[in-house]
Coordinates of C-alpha atoms and ligand atoms in Angstrom, one line a residue:
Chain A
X1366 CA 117.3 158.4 111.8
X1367 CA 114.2 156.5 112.3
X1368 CA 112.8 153.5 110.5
X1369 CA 111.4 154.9 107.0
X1370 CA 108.7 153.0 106.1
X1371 CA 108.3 154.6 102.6
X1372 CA 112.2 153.4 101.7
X1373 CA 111.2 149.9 103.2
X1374 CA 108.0 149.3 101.1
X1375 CA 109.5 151.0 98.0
X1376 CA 112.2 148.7 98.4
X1377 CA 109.8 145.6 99.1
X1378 CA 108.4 145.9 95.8
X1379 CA 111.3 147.2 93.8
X1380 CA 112.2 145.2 90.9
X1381 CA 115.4 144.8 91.6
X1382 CA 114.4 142.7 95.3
X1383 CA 112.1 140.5 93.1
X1384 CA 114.6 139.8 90.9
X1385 CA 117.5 139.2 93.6
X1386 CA 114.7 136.9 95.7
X1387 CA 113.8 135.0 92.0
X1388 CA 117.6 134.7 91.6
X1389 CA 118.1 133.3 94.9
X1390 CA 115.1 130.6 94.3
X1391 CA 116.6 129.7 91.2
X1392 CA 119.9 128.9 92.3
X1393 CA 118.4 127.3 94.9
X1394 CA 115.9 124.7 92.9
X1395 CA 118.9 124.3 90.1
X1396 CA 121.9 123.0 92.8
X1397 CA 119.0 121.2 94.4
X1398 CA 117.7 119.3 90.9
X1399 CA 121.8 119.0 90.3
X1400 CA 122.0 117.5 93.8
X1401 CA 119.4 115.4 93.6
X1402 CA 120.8 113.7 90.6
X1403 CA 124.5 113.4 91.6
X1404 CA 123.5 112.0 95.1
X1405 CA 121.1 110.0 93.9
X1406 CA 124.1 107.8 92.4
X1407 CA 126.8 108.7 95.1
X1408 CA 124.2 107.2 97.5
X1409 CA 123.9 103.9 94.9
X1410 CA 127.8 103.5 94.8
X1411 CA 128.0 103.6 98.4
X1412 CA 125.2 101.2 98.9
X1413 CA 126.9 99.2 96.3
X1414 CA 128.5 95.8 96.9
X1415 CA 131.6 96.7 94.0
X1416 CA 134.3 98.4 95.5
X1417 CA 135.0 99.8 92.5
X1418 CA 131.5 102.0 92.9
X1419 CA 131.7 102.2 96.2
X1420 CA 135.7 104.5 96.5
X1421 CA 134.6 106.9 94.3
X1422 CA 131.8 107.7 95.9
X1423 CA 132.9 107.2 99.3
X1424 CA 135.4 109.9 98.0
X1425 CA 132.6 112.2 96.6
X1426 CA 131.1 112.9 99.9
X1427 CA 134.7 112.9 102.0
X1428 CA 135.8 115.8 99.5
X1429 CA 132.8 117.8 99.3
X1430 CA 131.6 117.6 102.8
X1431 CA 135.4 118.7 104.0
X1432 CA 135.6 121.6 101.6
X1433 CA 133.3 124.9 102.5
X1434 CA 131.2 126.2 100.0
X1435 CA 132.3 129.4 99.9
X1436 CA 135.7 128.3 98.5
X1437 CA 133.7 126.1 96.0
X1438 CA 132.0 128.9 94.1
X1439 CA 135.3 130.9 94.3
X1440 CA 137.2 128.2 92.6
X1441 CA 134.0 127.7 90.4
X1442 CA 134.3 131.1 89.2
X1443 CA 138.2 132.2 89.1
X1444 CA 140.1 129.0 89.3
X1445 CA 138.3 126.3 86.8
X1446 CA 138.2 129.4 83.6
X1447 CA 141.9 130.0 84.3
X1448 CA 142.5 125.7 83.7
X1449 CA 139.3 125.2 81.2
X1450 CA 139.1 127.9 78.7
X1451 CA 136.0 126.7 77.4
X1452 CA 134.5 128.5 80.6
X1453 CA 136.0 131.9 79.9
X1454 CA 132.7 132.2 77.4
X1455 CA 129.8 134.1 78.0
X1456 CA 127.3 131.4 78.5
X1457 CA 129.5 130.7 82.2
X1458 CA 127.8 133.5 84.0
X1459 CA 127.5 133.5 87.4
X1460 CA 124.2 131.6 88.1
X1461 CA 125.7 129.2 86.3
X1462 CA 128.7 129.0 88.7
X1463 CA 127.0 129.4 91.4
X1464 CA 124.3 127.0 90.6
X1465 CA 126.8 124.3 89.8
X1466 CA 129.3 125.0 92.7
X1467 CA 126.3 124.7 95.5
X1468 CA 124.9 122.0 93.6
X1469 CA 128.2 120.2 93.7
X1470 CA 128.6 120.8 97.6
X1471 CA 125.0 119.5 98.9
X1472 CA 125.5 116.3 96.7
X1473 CA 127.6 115.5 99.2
X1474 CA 125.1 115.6 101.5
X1475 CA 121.5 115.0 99.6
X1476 CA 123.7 111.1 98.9
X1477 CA 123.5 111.0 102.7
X1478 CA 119.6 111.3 102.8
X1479 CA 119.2 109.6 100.0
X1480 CA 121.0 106.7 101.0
X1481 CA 119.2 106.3 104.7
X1482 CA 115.7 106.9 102.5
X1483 CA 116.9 104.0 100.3
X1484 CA 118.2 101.9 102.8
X1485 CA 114.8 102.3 105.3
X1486 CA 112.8 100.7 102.2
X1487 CA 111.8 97.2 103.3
X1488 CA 114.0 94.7 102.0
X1489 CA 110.8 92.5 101.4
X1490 CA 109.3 95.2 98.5
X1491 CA 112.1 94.9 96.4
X1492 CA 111.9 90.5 96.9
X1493 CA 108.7 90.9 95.7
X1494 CA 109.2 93.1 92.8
X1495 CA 111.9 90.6 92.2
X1496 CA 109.8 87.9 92.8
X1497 CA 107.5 88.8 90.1
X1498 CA 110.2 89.1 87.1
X1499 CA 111.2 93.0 87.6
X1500 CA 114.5 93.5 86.7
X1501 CA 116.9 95.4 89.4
X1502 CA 115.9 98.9 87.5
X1503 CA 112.5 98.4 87.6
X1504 CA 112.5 97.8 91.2
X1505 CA 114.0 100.4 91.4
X1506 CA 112.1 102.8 89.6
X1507 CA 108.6 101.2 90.4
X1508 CA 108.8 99.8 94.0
X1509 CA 112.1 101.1 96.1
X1510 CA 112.8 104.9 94.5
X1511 CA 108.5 106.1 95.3
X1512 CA 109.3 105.1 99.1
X1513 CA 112.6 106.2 99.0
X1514 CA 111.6 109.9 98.2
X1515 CA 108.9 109.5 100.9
X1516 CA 111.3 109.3 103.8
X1517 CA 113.8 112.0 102.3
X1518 CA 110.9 114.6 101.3
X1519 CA 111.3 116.1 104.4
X1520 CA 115.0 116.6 105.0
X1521 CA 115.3 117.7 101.3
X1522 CA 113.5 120.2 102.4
X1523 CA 115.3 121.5 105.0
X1524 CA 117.8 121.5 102.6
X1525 CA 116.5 123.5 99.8
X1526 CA 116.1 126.2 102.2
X1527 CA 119.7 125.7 103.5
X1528 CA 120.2 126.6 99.6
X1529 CA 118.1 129.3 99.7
X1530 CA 120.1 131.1 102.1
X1531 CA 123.4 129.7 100.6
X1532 CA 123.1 131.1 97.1
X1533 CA 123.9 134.5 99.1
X1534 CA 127.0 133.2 99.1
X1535 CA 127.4 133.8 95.7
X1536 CA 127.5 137.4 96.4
X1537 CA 130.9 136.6 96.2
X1538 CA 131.0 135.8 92.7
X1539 CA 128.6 138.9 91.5
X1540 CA 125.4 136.6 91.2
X1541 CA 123.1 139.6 91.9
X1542 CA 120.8 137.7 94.4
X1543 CA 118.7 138.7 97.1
X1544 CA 121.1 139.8 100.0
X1545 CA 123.7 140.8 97.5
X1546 CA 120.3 143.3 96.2
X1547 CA 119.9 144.6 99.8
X1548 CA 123.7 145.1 100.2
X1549 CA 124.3 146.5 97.1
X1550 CA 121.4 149.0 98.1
X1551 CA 122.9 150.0 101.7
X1552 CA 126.4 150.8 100.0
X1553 CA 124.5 153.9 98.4
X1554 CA 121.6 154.8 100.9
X1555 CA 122.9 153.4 104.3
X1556 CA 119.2 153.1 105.3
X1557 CA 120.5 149.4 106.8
X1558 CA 117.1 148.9 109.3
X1559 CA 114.9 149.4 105.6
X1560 CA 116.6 147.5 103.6
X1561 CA 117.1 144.6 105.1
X1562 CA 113.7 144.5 106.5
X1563 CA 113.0 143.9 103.4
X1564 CA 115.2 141.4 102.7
X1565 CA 114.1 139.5 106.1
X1566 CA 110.4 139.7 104.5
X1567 CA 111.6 138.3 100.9
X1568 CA 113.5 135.3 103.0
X1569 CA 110.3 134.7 105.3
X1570 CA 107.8 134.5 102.4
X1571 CA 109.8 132.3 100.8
X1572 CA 110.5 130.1 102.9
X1573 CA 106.9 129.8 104.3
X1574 CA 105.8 129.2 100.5
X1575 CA 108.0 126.5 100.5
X1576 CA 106.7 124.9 103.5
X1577 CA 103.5 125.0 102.2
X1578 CA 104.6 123.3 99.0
X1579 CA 106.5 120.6 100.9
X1580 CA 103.1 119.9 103.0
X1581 CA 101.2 119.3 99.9
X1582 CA 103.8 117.5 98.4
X1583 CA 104.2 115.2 101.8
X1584 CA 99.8 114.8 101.3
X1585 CA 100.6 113.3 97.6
X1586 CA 102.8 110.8 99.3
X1587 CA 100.0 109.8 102.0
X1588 CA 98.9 106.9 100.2
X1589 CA 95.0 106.6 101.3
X1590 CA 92.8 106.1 98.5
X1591 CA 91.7 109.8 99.7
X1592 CA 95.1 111.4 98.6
X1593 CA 94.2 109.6 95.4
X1594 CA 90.9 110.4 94.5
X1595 CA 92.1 114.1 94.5
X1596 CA 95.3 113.4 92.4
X1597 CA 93.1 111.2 90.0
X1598 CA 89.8 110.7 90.1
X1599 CA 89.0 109.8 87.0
X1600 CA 91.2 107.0 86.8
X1601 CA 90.3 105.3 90.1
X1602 CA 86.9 105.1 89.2
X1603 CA 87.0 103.7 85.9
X1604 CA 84.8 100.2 86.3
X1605 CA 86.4 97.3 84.1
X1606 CA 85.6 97.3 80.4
X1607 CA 83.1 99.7 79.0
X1608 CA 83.9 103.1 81.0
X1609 CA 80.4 104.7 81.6
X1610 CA 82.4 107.9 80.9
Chain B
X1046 CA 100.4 58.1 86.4
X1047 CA 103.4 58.6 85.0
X1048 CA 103.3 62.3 83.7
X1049 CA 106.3 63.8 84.2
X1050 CA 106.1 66.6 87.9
X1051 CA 106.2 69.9 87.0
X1052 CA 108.8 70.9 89.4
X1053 CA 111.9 68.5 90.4
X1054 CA 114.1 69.6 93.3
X1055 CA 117.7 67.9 93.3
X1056 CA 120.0 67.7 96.1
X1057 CA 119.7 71.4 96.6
X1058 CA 122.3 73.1 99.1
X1059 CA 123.0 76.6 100.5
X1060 CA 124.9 77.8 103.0
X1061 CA 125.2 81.5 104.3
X1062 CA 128.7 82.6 106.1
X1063 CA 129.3 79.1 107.2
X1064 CA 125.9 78.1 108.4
X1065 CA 124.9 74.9 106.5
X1066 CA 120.8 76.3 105.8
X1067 CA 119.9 73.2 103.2
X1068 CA 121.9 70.1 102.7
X1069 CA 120.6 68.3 100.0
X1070 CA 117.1 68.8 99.1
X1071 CA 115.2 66.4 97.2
X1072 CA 111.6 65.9 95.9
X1073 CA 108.9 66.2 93.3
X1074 CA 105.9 67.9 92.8
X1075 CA 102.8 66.6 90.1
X1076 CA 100.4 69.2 88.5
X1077 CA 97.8 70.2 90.2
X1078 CA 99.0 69.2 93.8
X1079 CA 99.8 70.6 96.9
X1080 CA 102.2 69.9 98.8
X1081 CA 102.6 71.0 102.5
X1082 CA 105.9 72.1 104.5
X1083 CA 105.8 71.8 107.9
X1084 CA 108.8 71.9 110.1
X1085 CA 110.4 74.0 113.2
X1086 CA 111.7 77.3 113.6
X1087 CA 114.9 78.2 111.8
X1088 CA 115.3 74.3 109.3
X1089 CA 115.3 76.6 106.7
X1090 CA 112.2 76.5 104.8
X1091 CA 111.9 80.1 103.7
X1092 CA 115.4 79.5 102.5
X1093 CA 114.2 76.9 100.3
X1094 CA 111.7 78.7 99.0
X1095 CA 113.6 81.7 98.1
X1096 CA 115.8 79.4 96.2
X1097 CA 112.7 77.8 94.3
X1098 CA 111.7 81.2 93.4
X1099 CA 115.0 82.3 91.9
X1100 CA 115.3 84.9 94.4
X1101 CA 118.7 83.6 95.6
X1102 CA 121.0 81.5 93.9
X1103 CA 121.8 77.7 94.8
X1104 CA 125.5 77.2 96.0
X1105 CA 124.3 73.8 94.4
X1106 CA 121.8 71.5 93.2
X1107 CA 119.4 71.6 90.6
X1108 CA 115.9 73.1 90.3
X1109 CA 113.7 71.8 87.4
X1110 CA 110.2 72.9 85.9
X1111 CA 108.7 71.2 83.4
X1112 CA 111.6 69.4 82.8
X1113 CA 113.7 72.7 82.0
X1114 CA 116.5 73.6 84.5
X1115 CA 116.1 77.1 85.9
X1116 CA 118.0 79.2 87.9
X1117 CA 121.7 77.8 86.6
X1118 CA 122.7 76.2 83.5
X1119 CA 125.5 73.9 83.5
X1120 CA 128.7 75.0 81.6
X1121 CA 131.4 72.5 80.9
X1122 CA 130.6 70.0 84.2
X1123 CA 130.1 73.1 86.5
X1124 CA 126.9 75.0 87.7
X1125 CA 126.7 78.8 86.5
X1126 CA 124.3 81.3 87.9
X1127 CA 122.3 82.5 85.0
X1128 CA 122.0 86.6 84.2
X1129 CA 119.7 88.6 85.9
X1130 CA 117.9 89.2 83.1
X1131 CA 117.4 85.6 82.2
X1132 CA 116.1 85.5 85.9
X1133 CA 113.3 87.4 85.8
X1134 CA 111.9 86.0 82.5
X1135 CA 112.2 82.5 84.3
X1136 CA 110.6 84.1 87.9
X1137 CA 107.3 84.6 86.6
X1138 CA 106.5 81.2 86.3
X1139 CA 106.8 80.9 90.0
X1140 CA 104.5 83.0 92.1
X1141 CA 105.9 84.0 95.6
X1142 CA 104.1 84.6 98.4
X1143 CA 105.3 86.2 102.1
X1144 CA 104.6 85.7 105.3
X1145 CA 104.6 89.7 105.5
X1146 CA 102.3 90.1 102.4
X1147 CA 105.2 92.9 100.5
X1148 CA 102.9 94.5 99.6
X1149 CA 103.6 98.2 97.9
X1150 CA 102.5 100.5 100.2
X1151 CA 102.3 103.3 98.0
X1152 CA 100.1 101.9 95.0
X1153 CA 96.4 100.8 95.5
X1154 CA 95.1 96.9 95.8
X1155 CA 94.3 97.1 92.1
X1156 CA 97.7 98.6 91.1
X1157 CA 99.5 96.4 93.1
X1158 CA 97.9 93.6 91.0
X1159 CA 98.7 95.6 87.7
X1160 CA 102.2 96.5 88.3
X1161 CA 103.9 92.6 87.0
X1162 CA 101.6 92.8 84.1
X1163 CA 102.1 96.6 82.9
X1164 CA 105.9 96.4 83.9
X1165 CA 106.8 92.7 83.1
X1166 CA 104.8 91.5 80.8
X1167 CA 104.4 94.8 79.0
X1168 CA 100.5 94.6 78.8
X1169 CA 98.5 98.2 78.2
X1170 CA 97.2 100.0 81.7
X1171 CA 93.8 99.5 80.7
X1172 CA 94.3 95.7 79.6
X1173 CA 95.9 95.4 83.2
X1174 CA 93.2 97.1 85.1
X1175 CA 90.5 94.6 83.8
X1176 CA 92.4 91.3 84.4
X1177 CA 93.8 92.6 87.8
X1178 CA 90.0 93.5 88.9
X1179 CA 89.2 90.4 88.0
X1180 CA 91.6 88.2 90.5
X1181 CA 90.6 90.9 93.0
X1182 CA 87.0 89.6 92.1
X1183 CA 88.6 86.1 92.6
X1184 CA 90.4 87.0 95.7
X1185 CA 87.1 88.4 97.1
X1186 CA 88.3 92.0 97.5
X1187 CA 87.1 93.6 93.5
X1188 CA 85.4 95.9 96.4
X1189 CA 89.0 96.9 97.8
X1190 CA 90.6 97.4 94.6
X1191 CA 91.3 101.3 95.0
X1192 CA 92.0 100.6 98.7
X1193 CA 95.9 101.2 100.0
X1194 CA 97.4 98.6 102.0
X1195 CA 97.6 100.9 104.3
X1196 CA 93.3 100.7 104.5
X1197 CA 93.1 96.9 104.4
X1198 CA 93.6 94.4 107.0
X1199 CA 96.1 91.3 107.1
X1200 CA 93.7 89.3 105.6
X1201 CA 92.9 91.6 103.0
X1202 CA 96.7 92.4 102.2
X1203 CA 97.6 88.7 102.4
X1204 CA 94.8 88.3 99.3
X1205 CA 95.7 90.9 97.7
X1206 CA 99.5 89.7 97.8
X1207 CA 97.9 86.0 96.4
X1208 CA 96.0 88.2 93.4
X1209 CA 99.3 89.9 92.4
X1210 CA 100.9 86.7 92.4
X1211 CA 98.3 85.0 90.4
X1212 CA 97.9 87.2 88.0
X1213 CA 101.0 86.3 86.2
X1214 CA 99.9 83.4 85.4
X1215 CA 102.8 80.8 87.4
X1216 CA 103.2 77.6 87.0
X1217 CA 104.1 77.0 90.8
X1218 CA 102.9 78.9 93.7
X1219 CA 104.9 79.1 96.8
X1220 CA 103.4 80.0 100.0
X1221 CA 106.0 81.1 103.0
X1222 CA 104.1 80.7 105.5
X1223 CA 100.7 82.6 104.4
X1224 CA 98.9 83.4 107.6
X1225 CA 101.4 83.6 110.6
X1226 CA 101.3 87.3 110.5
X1227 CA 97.4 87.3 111.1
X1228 CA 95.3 87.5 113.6
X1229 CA 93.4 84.3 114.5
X1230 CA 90.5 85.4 112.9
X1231 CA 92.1 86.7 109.5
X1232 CA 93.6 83.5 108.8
X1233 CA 90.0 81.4 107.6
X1234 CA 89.4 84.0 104.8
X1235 CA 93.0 83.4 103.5
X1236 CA 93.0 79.7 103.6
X1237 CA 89.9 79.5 101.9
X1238 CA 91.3 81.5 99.1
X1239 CA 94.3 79.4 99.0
X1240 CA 92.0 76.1 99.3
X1241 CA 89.7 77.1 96.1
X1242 CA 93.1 77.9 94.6
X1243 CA 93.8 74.2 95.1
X1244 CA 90.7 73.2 93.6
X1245 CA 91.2 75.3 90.1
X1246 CA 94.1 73.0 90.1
X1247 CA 96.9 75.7 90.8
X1248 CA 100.2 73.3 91.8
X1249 CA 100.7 75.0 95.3
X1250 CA 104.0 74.4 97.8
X1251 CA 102.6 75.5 101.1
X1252 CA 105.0 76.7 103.8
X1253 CA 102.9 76.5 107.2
X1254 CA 101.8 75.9 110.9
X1255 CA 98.4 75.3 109.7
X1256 CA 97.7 71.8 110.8
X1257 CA 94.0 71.3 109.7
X1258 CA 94.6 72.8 106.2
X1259 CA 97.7 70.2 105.6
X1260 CA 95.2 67.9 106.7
X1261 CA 92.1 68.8 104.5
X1262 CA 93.9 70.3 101.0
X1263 CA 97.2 69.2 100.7
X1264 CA 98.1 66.0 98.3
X1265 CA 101.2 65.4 100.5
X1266 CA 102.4 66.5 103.3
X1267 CA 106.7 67.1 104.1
X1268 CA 108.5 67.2 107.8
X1269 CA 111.4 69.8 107.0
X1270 CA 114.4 69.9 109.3
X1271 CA 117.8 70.4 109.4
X1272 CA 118.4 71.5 106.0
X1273 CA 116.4 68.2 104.4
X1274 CA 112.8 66.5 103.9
X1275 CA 112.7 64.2 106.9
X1276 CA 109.5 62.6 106.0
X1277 CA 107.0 62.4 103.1
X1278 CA 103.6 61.2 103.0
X1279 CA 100.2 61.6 102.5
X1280 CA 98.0 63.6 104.8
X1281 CA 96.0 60.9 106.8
X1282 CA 99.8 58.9 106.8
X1283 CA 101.4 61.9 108.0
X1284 CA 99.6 63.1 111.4
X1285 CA 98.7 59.2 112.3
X1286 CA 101.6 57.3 111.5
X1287 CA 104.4 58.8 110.7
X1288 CA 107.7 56.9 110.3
X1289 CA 110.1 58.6 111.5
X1290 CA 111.2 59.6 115.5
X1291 CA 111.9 63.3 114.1
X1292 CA 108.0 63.2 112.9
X1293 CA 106.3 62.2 115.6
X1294 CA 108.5 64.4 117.9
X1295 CA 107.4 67.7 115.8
X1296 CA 103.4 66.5 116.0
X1297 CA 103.5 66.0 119.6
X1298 CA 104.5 69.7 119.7
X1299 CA 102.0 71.5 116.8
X1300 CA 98.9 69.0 118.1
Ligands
ATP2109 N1 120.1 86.0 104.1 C1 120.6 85.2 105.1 N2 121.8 85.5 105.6 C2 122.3 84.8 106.6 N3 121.6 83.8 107.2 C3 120.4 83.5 106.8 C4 119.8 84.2 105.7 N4 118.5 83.7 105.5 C5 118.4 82.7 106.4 N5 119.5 82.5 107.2 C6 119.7 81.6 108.2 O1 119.3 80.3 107.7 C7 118.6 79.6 108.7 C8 117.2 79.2 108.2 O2 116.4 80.3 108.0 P1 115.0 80.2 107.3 O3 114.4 81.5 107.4 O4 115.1 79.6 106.0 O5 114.2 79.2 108.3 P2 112.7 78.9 108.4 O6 112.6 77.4 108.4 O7 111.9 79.6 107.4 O8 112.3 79.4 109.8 P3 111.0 80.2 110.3 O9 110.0 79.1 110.6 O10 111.4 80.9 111.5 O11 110.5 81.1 109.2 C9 118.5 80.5 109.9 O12 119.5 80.1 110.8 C10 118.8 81.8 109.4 O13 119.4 82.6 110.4
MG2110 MG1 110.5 81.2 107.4

């Protein structure tokens, strides 16, 4: 049995791959956004001088970073609707589970890089953001949190694409994605080398797509007034009062 | 002249994990005048500042301006920190500026200068734009204004830094040692920024090594060490006849 070329290509652009590889990407940029959030403030209450912020998220990352995430979506998905009946409804599907479990887990470890990022921002930016009347959340906001995501743009994205494979761990739960497509496909055909070549190109492009979106992203954050012009021209150049616009 | 200073230091003492920093600092400062700090390595001067600018607070001692305590309020015979909200309403009448120039790296000269008025004082982008060209213009850099710090040199950044200071409109501005970070040649283009500064009547407190501008702008001239004014005089007083051992000892050194 040779490598069928026909069965790969039909394969490569069969809906149900796009859909598995959209599914995967989805899961992926949803735990990530989740992740985001939720370490953003583990990494504050760890940086924080109140113990009382600090435990819990000292705990946070201990819990998450111990527990593999394989076991988190399986609890996700059979334990918590057995407790919480509320998620025995239909809107708990499995993206949803998986999304939230994975999103959960690499909190855990997005607080990390977003705690170094925070912690690498000059202590002088956010005495002179003081210094001029900001409050703490302004500084925040304004000065520390734009040079913050600087430095962790590039491990985040190493970690999205950690996601991207991970959300094939949701296979376990039925979340239809990618290599779940490409397995589900074998189990009938057992053309293995075909399909997943396939799936080995769906990984490949996405990944390289992302890396091409993180580059431009890392451009924005070059800060030369030439990465400005491009990201707002018109603004830079307007003269003081009347515009000649 | 009897007119009341506009800023009034009282026995003003801080102390970090046992290290006595200032113990007891005392003085005045009119309107319009500028006062320079000399003083070695380590006596605590930034520390002072910091305090003036409400950036730290006091373990005790009283800061006045205009006659008005900031930074602490008494409550029933005791000092109490005030909230940081009541903080930053009170730090814009002091303008800060650092040795390293703070500036943010990631907004332009112009938006450096815009960010206090658009997110402190509330004013519209475009209102902010115009007044914060216009100290660039004063600073000498209205060329520079969609520059990064990044793309400027010491000198530049150090301006730029005085601009986003000024534009707040302070009462006081503090200087933290202003042009230690340059290179030789940087640091004429910055003094003579702070010197016509002096001359608008801007009441300046001048952290520095800089012997000759003491000499030439300042209204007085203060020997800090140890944690406390040592001396106090005027210029031409200061560098030729100093009273005190600790003086004479420091100028022998600097000259
Ligand atoms: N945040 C802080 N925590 C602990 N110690 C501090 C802190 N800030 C200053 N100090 C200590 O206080 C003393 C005075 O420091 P300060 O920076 O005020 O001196 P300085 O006169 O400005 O010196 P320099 O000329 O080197 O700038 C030093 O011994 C310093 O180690
Ligand atoms: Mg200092």
């Amino acid at each position: 049995m040779l490598f069928d070329s026909n069965i790969f290509f039909a394969q490569l652009v069969s809906v149900d791959y796009m859909r598995g590889a959209a599914l995967s990407v989805a899961v992926a940029i949803v735990s990530l956004i989740l992740a985001t959030v939720i370490g953003f403030f583990m990494a504050v209450g760890r940086t924080a001088k109140q113990p009382y912020l600090r435990a819990p998220a000292h705990f946070y990352v201990w819990f998450f970073r111990a527990i593999p995430a394989l076991l988190v979506l399986l609890i996700m998905w059979n334990a918590l609707p057995q407790i919480i009946p509320a998620l025995r409804a239909d809107w708990f599907s499995p993206f949803i589970a998986a999304s939230v479990g994975l999103g959960l887990v690499e909190a855990a470890f997005m607080s990390e890089i977003i705690r170094s990022a925070l912690l690498s921002v000059d202590d002088g930016q956010g005495l002179a953001g003081r210094a001029l009347g900001m409050s703490p959340a302004k500084v925040m906001v304004k000065v520390v949190l734009p040079q913050a995501i600087r430095i962790a743009l590039p491990p985040t994205g190493n970690e999205f694409i950690g996601l991207v494979k991970y959300s094939s761990l949701a296979s376990v739960i039925s979340l239809r994605e990618l290599l779940t497509t490409a397995q589900v496909g074998v189990n009938i055909t057992f053309r293995y080398a075909e399909y997943y070549a396939a799936a080995i190109v769906y990984y490949l492009v996405i990944v390289s797509i992302l890396s091409i979106l993180q580059g431009l992203l890392e451009k924005k954050f070059a800060w030369t007034s030439k990465s400005a012009k491009s990201k707002k021209s018109t603004e830079a150049t307007v003269p003081a009062p009347m515009g000649i616009s | 002249m009897t007119q009341q200073p506009i800023l009034q230091v009282r026995d003003l003492h801080k102390t970090y994990n046992g290290n006595q920093v200032l113990k007891g600092v005392e003085f005045d400062i009119e309107k319009g005048q500028v006062k320079a700090v000399l003083g070695p390595s380590g006596s605590g001067k930034s520390t002072m500042l910091r305090l003036m600018a409400l950036l730290e607070p006091a373990d005790s001692g009283q800061i006045l301006l205009k006659g008005s305590r900031i930074g602490s309020r008494e409550h029933k015979g005791k000092s109490v920190h005030l909230s940081e909200r009541t903080l930053a309403i009170q730090r814009q009448e002091v303008g800060m500026v650092f040795q390293r120039f703070n500036l943010f790296p990631h907004l332009s000269a112009v938006r450096n200068v815009m960010l206090g008025l658009t997110s402190v004082k509330g004013i519209s982008h475009h209102e902010a734009r115009i007044q914060a060209r216009d100290m660039l213009q004063k600073v000498g850099l209205d060329n520079r204004a969609d520059h990064y710090p990044s793309e400027l040199s010491g000198g530049q950044q150090q301006r730029v830094a005085i601009a986003r200071a000024l534009v707040m409109n302070p009462s006081v501005m503090l200087f933290d040692e202003p042009t230690s970070a340059l290179d030789p040649e940087l640091v004429g283009e910055v003094l003579e920024v702070m010197e016509n500064l002096a001359e608008s009547g801007m009441t300046m407190i001048v952290v520095t090594h800089e012997v000759r501008f003491a000499r030439r702008v300042a209204n007085e001239v203060t020997l800090f060490d140890g944690g406390v004014i040592v001396e106090q005089a005027e210029p031409e007083e200061f560098f030729t006849n100093p009273q005190h051992e600790r003086t004479r000892k420091f100028l022998s050194h600097v000259h």
